[in-house]
Each structure stands twice: as C-alpha cells, then as structure tokens.
Amino acid sequence: MNDPVFLDSAAFLRVWQRVTGEAGITQPEPDAITAQLRECICAKAAGAAFYVALAQRVCAIRQPLAQLAAQERAQLRALQTEYFLRTGTLCALPAACPRLSTAAADLRCAYLQELALSAQLDAAADAAPMPLRETLRTMAQQDARHAQRVRTLLTRLIF
C-alpha cells in the first residue's frame, strides 16, 4: 500500500477510470480556496505527526508537545470537515514521515512553520466565504499562539 501510485490521487483516478471504463471522464480542477484548504490539511497532518515524533524524543517537554499535536489534529479535523462541505469528497492525507534533527533545530523549524501557516490561513480567510472565513481566521490565531508556545518550549530547552 506504500506504492506511490496509491498515494497520488490523480494517478489513482486515472487507474480507476481505466478499470471502470470511464476513461473519458475528467475531474474538474479545484478552485483556489479548495486548493488552499488541501495545502492546509496537508500541513496540519504533517504538523501533528511532527509534534508526536518530537514528543517521543524529547522527554523534558513531552506533555506540551503532545498537547500541540492534539490541537493540530483537532484543526485537521475541522479543515477536513470544511473541505468535505465544500467539495463533497474527503481529502486524502499524504503519508507523513517527519525528518527529525536536533531538538532545538526541530523546534525552530516548528516555530517557523507555525508562523508561515498562520499567515497562509489568514490570507486564505480573506478570499473565503463567511463560515469558512471564521474557521480559517480562528486557526490562524491558534497557529500564531502555537508559534509562541513553541518559542517558549525552545527557551526552556536551551536554558
């Protein structure tokens, strides 16, 4: 099941169309908001996996990292719900295998990623319709708080 063909939804769709004989049917291209939702879903899945892996490695800050992972998973579920409401399909998650370095370097990376995702969610909210706009703005604020929490954890780890 780790075959890259099954991890690539476009490749899977082509194979499925050949199997079912529906080769002439094409899937419409997603609009910009749907594409941004998919990117955010992938980032949240990777973030949750990253925090779990880091929590297993760094005992001194295991509990706060586990809490961050749980919050990332909650945001992931909320984004997947929005994606389903928008498209009527489930967003398949990519395989996530975090590459870990030193604990300090990993926390620095997490800090920068949280800031970037906060900005991305805030920008996506500007173009989103109302119920989705509120969800994205709330998540952007949460990610900004996550960045500050990671910064605090980094300070605890270094000093």
Coordinates of N, CA and C in Angstrom, one line a residue:
M1 N 0.8 -1.2 0.0 CA 0.0 0.0 0.0 C 0.8 1.3 0.0
N2 N 2.2 1.1 0.2 CA 3.0 2.3 0.1 C 3.4 2.6 -1.3
D3 N 2.8 2.0 -2.3 CA 3.1 2.2 -3.7 C 2.7 3.7 -4.0
P4 N 3.6 4.5 -4.6 CA 3.3 5.9 -4.8 C 2.1 6.1 -5.7
V5 N 1.7 5.1 -6.5 CA 0.5 5.2 -7.4 C -0.7 5.5 -6.5
F6 N -0.8 4.7 -5.3 CA -1.9 4.9 -4.5 C -1.9 6.1 -3.6
L7 N -0.7 6.7 -3.5 CA -0.6 8.0 -2.7 C -0.9 9.2 -3.6
D8 N -0.9 9.0 -4.9 CA -1.2 10.1 -5.8 C -2.6 10.0 -6.3
S9 N -3.5 10.9 -5.8 CA -4.9 10.8 -6.2 C -5.2 10.9 -7.7
A10 N -4.4 11.7 -8.4 CA -4.6 11.9 -9.8 C -4.3 10.6 -10.5
A11 N -3.2 9.9 -10.1 CA -2.8 8.6 -10.7 C -3.8 7.6 -10.4
F12 N -4.3 7.6 -9.1 CA -5.3 6.6 -8.7 C -6.6 6.8 -9.6
L13 N -7.0 8.1 -9.8 CA -8.2 8.4 -10.6 C -8.0 7.8 -12.0
R14 N -6.9 8.0 -12.6 CA -6.6 7.5 -14.0 C -6.8 6.0 -14.0
V15 N -6.2 5.3 -13.0 CA -6.2 3.9 -13.0 C -7.7 3.4 -12.8
W16 N -8.4 4.1 -11.8 CA -9.8 3.7 -11.6 C -10.7 3.9 -12.8
Q17 N -10.4 5.0 -13.5 CA -11.2 5.2 -14.8 C -11.0 4.1 -15.8
R18 N -9.7 3.7 -15.9 CA -9.4 2.6 -16.8 C -10.1 1.3 -16.4
V19 N -10.1 1.0 -15.1 CA -10.8 -0.2 -14.5 C -12.3 -0.1 -14.8
T20 N -12.9 1.0 -14.5 CA -14.4 1.1 -14.7 C -14.8 1.4 -16.1
G21 N -13.9 1.7 -17.0 CA -14.2 2.1 -18.4 C -14.7 3.5 -18.5
E22 N -14.4 4.3 -17.6 CA -14.9 5.7 -17.6 C -13.7 6.6 -18.0
A23 N -12.9 6.2 -19.0 CA -11.6 6.9 -19.3 C -11.9 8.4 -19.8
G24 N -13.0 8.7 -20.3 CA -13.3 10.0 -20.8 C -13.7 11.0 -19.8
I25 N -14.0 10.6 -18.6 CA -14.4 11.5 -17.5 C -13.2 12.1 -16.8
T26 N -13.2 13.4 -16.7 CA -12.1 14.1 -16.0 C -12.7 14.8 -14.8
Q27 N -11.8 14.9 -13.8 CA -12.2 15.6 -12.6 C -11.9 17.1 -12.8
P28 N -12.9 18.0 -12.4 CA -12.6 19.4 -12.5 C -11.5 19.9 -11.6
E29 N -10.8 20.9 -12.1 CA -9.7 21.5 -11.3 C -10.3 22.2 -10.1
P30 N -9.7 22.1 -8.9 CA -10.2 22.7 -7.7 C -10.0 24.2 -7.8
D31 N -10.9 25.0 -7.2 CA -10.7 26.4 -7.2 C -9.6 26.8 -6.2
A32 N -9.3 28.0 -6.1 CA -8.1 28.5 -5.3 C -8.4 28.2 -3.8
I33 N -9.6 28.4 -3.3 CA -9.8 28.2 -1.9 C -9.7 26.7 -1.6
T34 N -10.3 25.9 -2.5 CA -10.2 24.4 -2.2 C -8.8 23.9 -2.3
A35 N -8.0 24.5 -3.2 CA -6.5 24.1 -3.2 C -5.8 24.6 -2.0
Q36 N -6.1 25.8 -1.5 CA -5.5 26.2 -0.2 C -6.0 25.4 1.0
L37 N -7.2 25.0 1.0 CA -7.7 24.1 2.1 C -6.9 22.8 2.1
R38 N -6.7 22.2 0.9 CA -5.9 21.0 0.7 C -4.5 21.2 1.2
E39 N -3.8 22.3 0.9 CA -2.5 22.6 1.4 C -2.5 22.7 2.9
C40 N -3.4 23.3 3.5 CA -3.5 23.5 4.9 C -3.8 22.1 5.6
I41 N -4.6 21.3 5.0 CA -4.8 20.0 5.5 C -3.5 19.2 5.6
C42 N -2.8 19.2 4.5 CA -1.5 18.5 4.4 C -0.5 19.0 5.5
A43 N -0.5 20.4 5.6 CA 0.4 21.0 6.6 C 0.0 20.6 8.1
K44 N -1.3 20.5 8.3 CA -1.8 20.1 9.7 C -1.4 18.7 9.9
A45 N -1.6 17.8 9.0 CA -1.3 16.4 9.1 C 0.2 16.2 9.4
A46 N 1.0 16.9 8.7 CA 2.5 16.9 8.9 C 2.8 17.4 10.2
G47 N 2.2 18.5 10.6 CA 2.5 19.1 11.9 C 2.1 18.2 13.1
A48 N 1.0 17.5 13.0 CA 0.6 16.6 14.1 C 1.6 15.5 14.2
A49 N 2.0 14.9 13.0 CA 3.0 13.8 13.0 C 4.3 14.3 13.6
F50 N 4.7 15.5 13.2 CA 6.0 16.1 13.7 C 6.0 16.2 15.2
Y51 N 4.9 16.8 15.8 CA 4.9 17.0 17.2 C 4.9 15.7 18.0
V52 N 4.2 14.7 17.4 CA 4.1 13.4 18.1 C 5.5 12.8 18.1
A53 N 6.2 12.8 17.0 CA 7.6 12.2 16.9 C 8.5 13.0 17.8
L54 N 8.4 14.3 17.8 CA 9.3 15.1 18.7 C 9.0 14.8 20.2
A55 N 7.7 14.7 20.5 CA 7.4 14.4 21.9 C 7.9 13.1 22.4
Q56 N 8.0 12.1 21.5 CA 8.6 10.8 21.8 C 10.1 10.9 22.0
R57 N 10.7 11.9 21.4 CA 12.2 12.0 21.6 C 12.6 12.9 22.7
V58 N 11.9 13.9 23.0 CA 12.3 14.9 24.0 C 11.4 14.9 25.2
C59 N 11.9 14.1 26.2 CA 11.1 13.9 27.4 C 10.9 15.2 28.2
A60 N 11.8 16.1 28.2 CA 11.7 17.3 29.0 C 10.4 18.2 28.7
I61 N 10.0 18.1 27.5 CA 8.8 18.9 27.0 C 7.8 18.0 26.3
R62 N 7.7 16.8 26.7 CA 6.8 15.8 26.1 C 5.3 16.3 26.2
Q63 N 4.9 16.6 27.4 CA 3.5 17.0 27.6 C 3.0 18.2 26.7
P64 N 3.8 19.3 26.7 CA 3.3 20.4 25.9 C 3.3 20.0 24.4
L65 N 4.3 19.2 23.9 CA 4.3 18.8 22.5 C 3.2 17.9 22.2
A66 N 2.8 17.0 23.1 CA 1.6 16.2 22.9 C 0.3 17.0 22.8
Q67 N 0.3 18.1 23.6 CA -0.9 19.0 23.6 C -0.9 19.7 22.2
L68 N 0.2 20.1 21.7 CA 0.3 20.8 20.4 C -0.2 19.8 19.3
A69 N 0.3 18.5 19.4 CA -0.1 17.5 18.4 C -1.7 17.3 18.5
A70 N -2.2 17.3 19.7 CA -3.7 17.1 19.8 C -4.4 18.3 19.2
Q71 N -3.9 19.5 19.4 CA -4.5 20.7 18.8 C -4.4 20.7 17.3
E72 N -3.3 20.2 16.8 CA -3.1 20.2 15.3 C -4.1 19.2 14.7
R73 N -4.3 18.0 15.4 CA -5.3 17.0 14.9 C -6.7 17.6 14.9
A74 N -7.0 18.4 16.0 CA -8.4 19.0 16.0 C -8.5 20.0 14.9
Q75 N -7.5 20.8 14.6 CA -7.6 21.7 13.4 C -7.7 20.9 12.1
L76 N -7.0 19.8 12.0 CA -7.0 19.0 10.8 C -8.4 18.5 10.6
R77 N -9.1 18.0 11.7 CA -10.5 17.5 11.5 C -11.4 18.6 11.1
A78 N -11.2 19.8 11.6 CA -12.1 21.0 11.2 C -11.8 21.3 9.8
L79 N -10.6 21.3 9.3 CA -10.3 21.6 7.9 C -10.8 20.6 7.0
Q80 N -10.7 19.3 7.4 CA -11.3 18.2 6.6 C -12.8 18.3 6.5
T81 N -13.4 18.8 7.5 CA -14.9 19.0 7.5 C -15.2 20.1 6.5
E82 N -14.5 21.2 6.6 CA -14.7 22.3 5.6 C -14.5 21.8 4.2
Y83 N -13.5 21.1 4.0 CA -13.2 20.6 2.7 C -14.3 19.7 2.2
F84 N -14.8 18.8 3.0 CA -15.9 17.9 2.6 C -17.2 18.7 2.3
L85 N -17.5 19.7 3.2 CA -18.6 20.6 2.9 C -18.5 21.3 1.6
R86 N -17.3 21.7 1.3 CA -17.1 22.5 0.0 C -17.1 21.6 -1.2
T87 N -16.5 20.4 -1.1 CA -16.4 19.6 -2.3 C -17.2 18.3 -2.4
G88 N -17.7 17.9 -1.2 CA -18.4 16.6 -1.2 C -17.5 15.4 -1.2
T89 N -16.2 15.6 -1.2 CA -15.3 14.5 -1.1 C -14.4 14.6 0.0
L90 N -13.8 13.5 0.5 CA -12.8 13.5 1.5 C -11.5 13.8 1.0
C91 N -10.7 14.6 1.7 CA -9.3 14.9 1.3 C -8.4 13.9 1.9
A92 N -7.8 13.1 1.0 CA -6.9 12.0 1.4 C -5.6 12.6 1.9
L93 N -5.2 12.2 3.0 CA -4.0 12.7 3.7 C -2.8 12.0 3.0
P94 N -1.7 12.8 2.8 CA -0.5 12.2 2.3 C 0.2 11.5 3.4
A95 N 1.1 10.6 3.1 CA 1.9 9.9 4.1 C 2.8 10.9 4.8
A96 N 2.9 10.9 6.1 CA 3.7 11.9 6.8 C 4.8 11.1 7.6
C97 N 6.0 11.5 7.3 CA 7.1 10.9 8.0 C 8.1 12.0 8.3
P98 N 7.9 12.6 9.5 CA 8.8 13.7 9.9 C 10.3 13.4 9.9
R99 N 11.0 14.3 9.4 CA 12.5 14.1 9.4 C 13.0 15.0 10.6
L100 N 13.5 14.3 11.6 CA 13.9 15.0 12.8 C 15.4 15.3 12.8
S101 N 15.8 16.3 13.5 CA 17.2 16.7 13.6 C 17.5 16.9 15.1
T102 N 18.2 17.9 15.5 CA 18.3 18.1 17.0 C 17.0 18.7 17.5
A103 N 16.8 18.6 18.8 CA 15.5 19.1 19.3 C 15.4 20.6 19.1
A104 N 16.5 21.3 19.3 CA 16.4 22.8 19.1 C 16.2 23.1 17.7
A105 N 16.8 22.5 16.8 CA 16.6 22.7 15.3 C 15.1 22.4 15.0
D106 N 14.6 21.3 15.5 CA 13.3 20.9 15.2 C 12.3 21.9 15.7
L107 N 12.5 22.4 16.9 CA 11.6 23.4 17.5 C 11.7 24.7 16.7
R108 N 12.9 25.1 16.2 CA 13.0 26.3 15.4 C 12.2 26.1 14.1
C109 N 12.3 24.9 13.5 CA 11.5 24.6 12.3 C 10.0 24.7 12.6
A110 N 9.6 24.1 13.7 CA 8.2 24.1 14.0 C 7.7 25.6 14.2
Y111 N 8.5 26.4 14.9 CA 8.2 27.8 15.1 C 8.0 28.5 13.8
L112 N 8.9 28.3 12.9 CA 8.8 29.0 11.5 C 7.6 28.5 10.7
Q113 N 7.4 27.2 10.8 CA 6.2 26.6 10.1 C 4.9 27.1 10.7
E114 N 4.8 27.2 12.0 CA 3.6 27.7 12.6 C 3.3 29.2 12.2
L115 N 4.3 30.0 12.1 CA 4.2 31.4 11.7 C 3.7 31.4 10.2
A116 N 4.4 30.6 9.4 CA 4.0 30.6 8.0 C 2.6 30.1 7.7
L117 N 2.2 29.1 8.5 CA 0.9 28.5 8.3 C -0.2 29.5 8.8
S118 N 0.2 30.2 9.9 CA -0.7 31.3 10.4 C -1.0 32.3 9.3
A119 N 0.1 32.8 8.7 CA 0.0 33.8 7.6 C -0.8 33.2 6.4
Q120 N -0.6 31.9 6.1 CA -1.3 31.3 4.9 C -2.8 31.2 5.2
L121 N -3.1 30.8 6.4 CA -4.5 30.7 6.8 C -5.2 32.0 6.8
D122 N -4.5 33.0 7.3 CA -5.1 34.4 7.4 C -5.3 34.9 5.9
A123 N -4.4 34.6 5.0 CA -4.6 35.1 3.6 C -5.7 34.3 3.0
A124 N -5.8 33.0 3.3 CA -6.9 32.2 2.7 C -8.3 32.7 3.2
A125 N -8.3 33.2 4.4 CA -9.6 33.6 5.0 C -10.1 34.9 4.3
D126 N -9.2 35.7 3.8 CA -9.6 36.9 3.0 C -10.4 36.6 1.8
A127 N -10.2 35.5 1.2 CA -10.9 35.1 0.0 C -12.0 34.1 0.2
A128 N -12.2 33.6 1.4 CA -13.2 32.6 1.7 C -14.5 33.1 2.0
P129 N -15.6 32.4 1.7 CA -16.9 32.8 2.1 C -17.1 32.7 3.7
M130 N -18.1 33.3 4.2 CA -18.3 33.6 5.6 C -18.1 32.4 6.6
P131 N -18.8 31.3 6.5 CA -18.5 30.4 7.6 C -17.0 29.8 7.6
L132 N -16.5 29.7 6.4 CA -15.1 29.2 6.3 C -14.1 30.3 6.7
R133 N -14.5 31.5 6.4 CA -13.6 32.6 6.8 C -13.4 32.7 8.3
E134 N -14.4 32.5 9.1 CA -14.3 32.5 10.5 C -13.4 31.3 11.0
T135 N -13.6 30.1 10.4 CA -12.8 29.0 10.8 C -11.3 29.2 10.5
L136 N -11.0 29.8 9.3 CA -9.6 30.0 8.9 C -9.0 31.1 9.8
R137 N -9.7 32.1 10.1 CA -9.2 33.2 11.0 C -8.9 32.7 12.4
T138 N -9.8 31.9 12.9 CA -9.6 31.3 14.2 C -8.3 30.4 14.2
M139 N -8.2 29.6 13.2 CA -7.0 28.7 13.1 C -5.7 29.5 12.9
A140 N -5.8 30.6 12.2 CA -4.6 31.5 12.0 C -4.2 32.0 13.4
Q141 N -5.1 32.4 14.2 CA -4.8 32.9 15.5 C -4.2 31.8 16.4
Q142 N -4.8 30.6 16.3 CA -4.3 29.5 17.1 C -2.9 29.1 16.7
D143 N -2.6 29.2 15.4 CA -1.2 28.9 14.9 C -0.2 29.9 15.4
A144 N -0.7 31.2 15.5 CA 0.2 32.2 16.0 C 0.5 31.9 17.5
R145 N -0.5 31.5 18.2 CA -0.3 31.1 19.6 C 0.6 29.8 19.7
H146 N 0.4 28.9 18.8 CA 1.3 27.7 18.7 C 2.8 28.1 18.5
A147 N 3.0 29.1 17.7 CA 4.4 29.6 17.4 C 5.0 30.1 18.7
Q148 N 4.2 30.9 19.4 CA 4.7 31.5 20.7 C 4.9 30.4 21.7
R149 N 4.1 29.4 21.7 CA 4.3 28.2 22.7 C 5.5 27.5 22.3
V150 N 5.8 27.2 21.0 CA 7.0 26.6 20.6 C 8.2 27.4 21.0
R151 N 8.1 28.7 20.8 CA 9.2 29.6 21.2 C 9.5 29.5 22.7
T152 N 8.5 29.4 23.5 CA 8.7 29.2 25.0 C 9.3 27.9 25.2
L153 N 8.9 26.8 24.5 CA 9.5 25.5 24.7 C 10.9 25.5 24.3
L154 N 11.3 26.2 23.3 CA 12.7 26.3 22.8 C 13.5 27.0 23.9
T155 N 13.0 28.0 24.5 CA 13.7 28.7 25.6 C 13.9 27.8 26.7
R156 N 12.9 27.0 27.1 CA 13.0 26.0 28.2 C 14.1 25.0 27.9
L157 N 14.2 24.6 26.7 CA 15.1 23.5 26.3 C 16.5 24.0 26.2
I158 N 16.7 25.2 25.8 CA 18.1 25.8 25.6 C 18.6 26.2 27.0
F159 N 17.8 26.8 27.8 CA 18.4 27.3 29.1 C 17.9 26.5 30.2

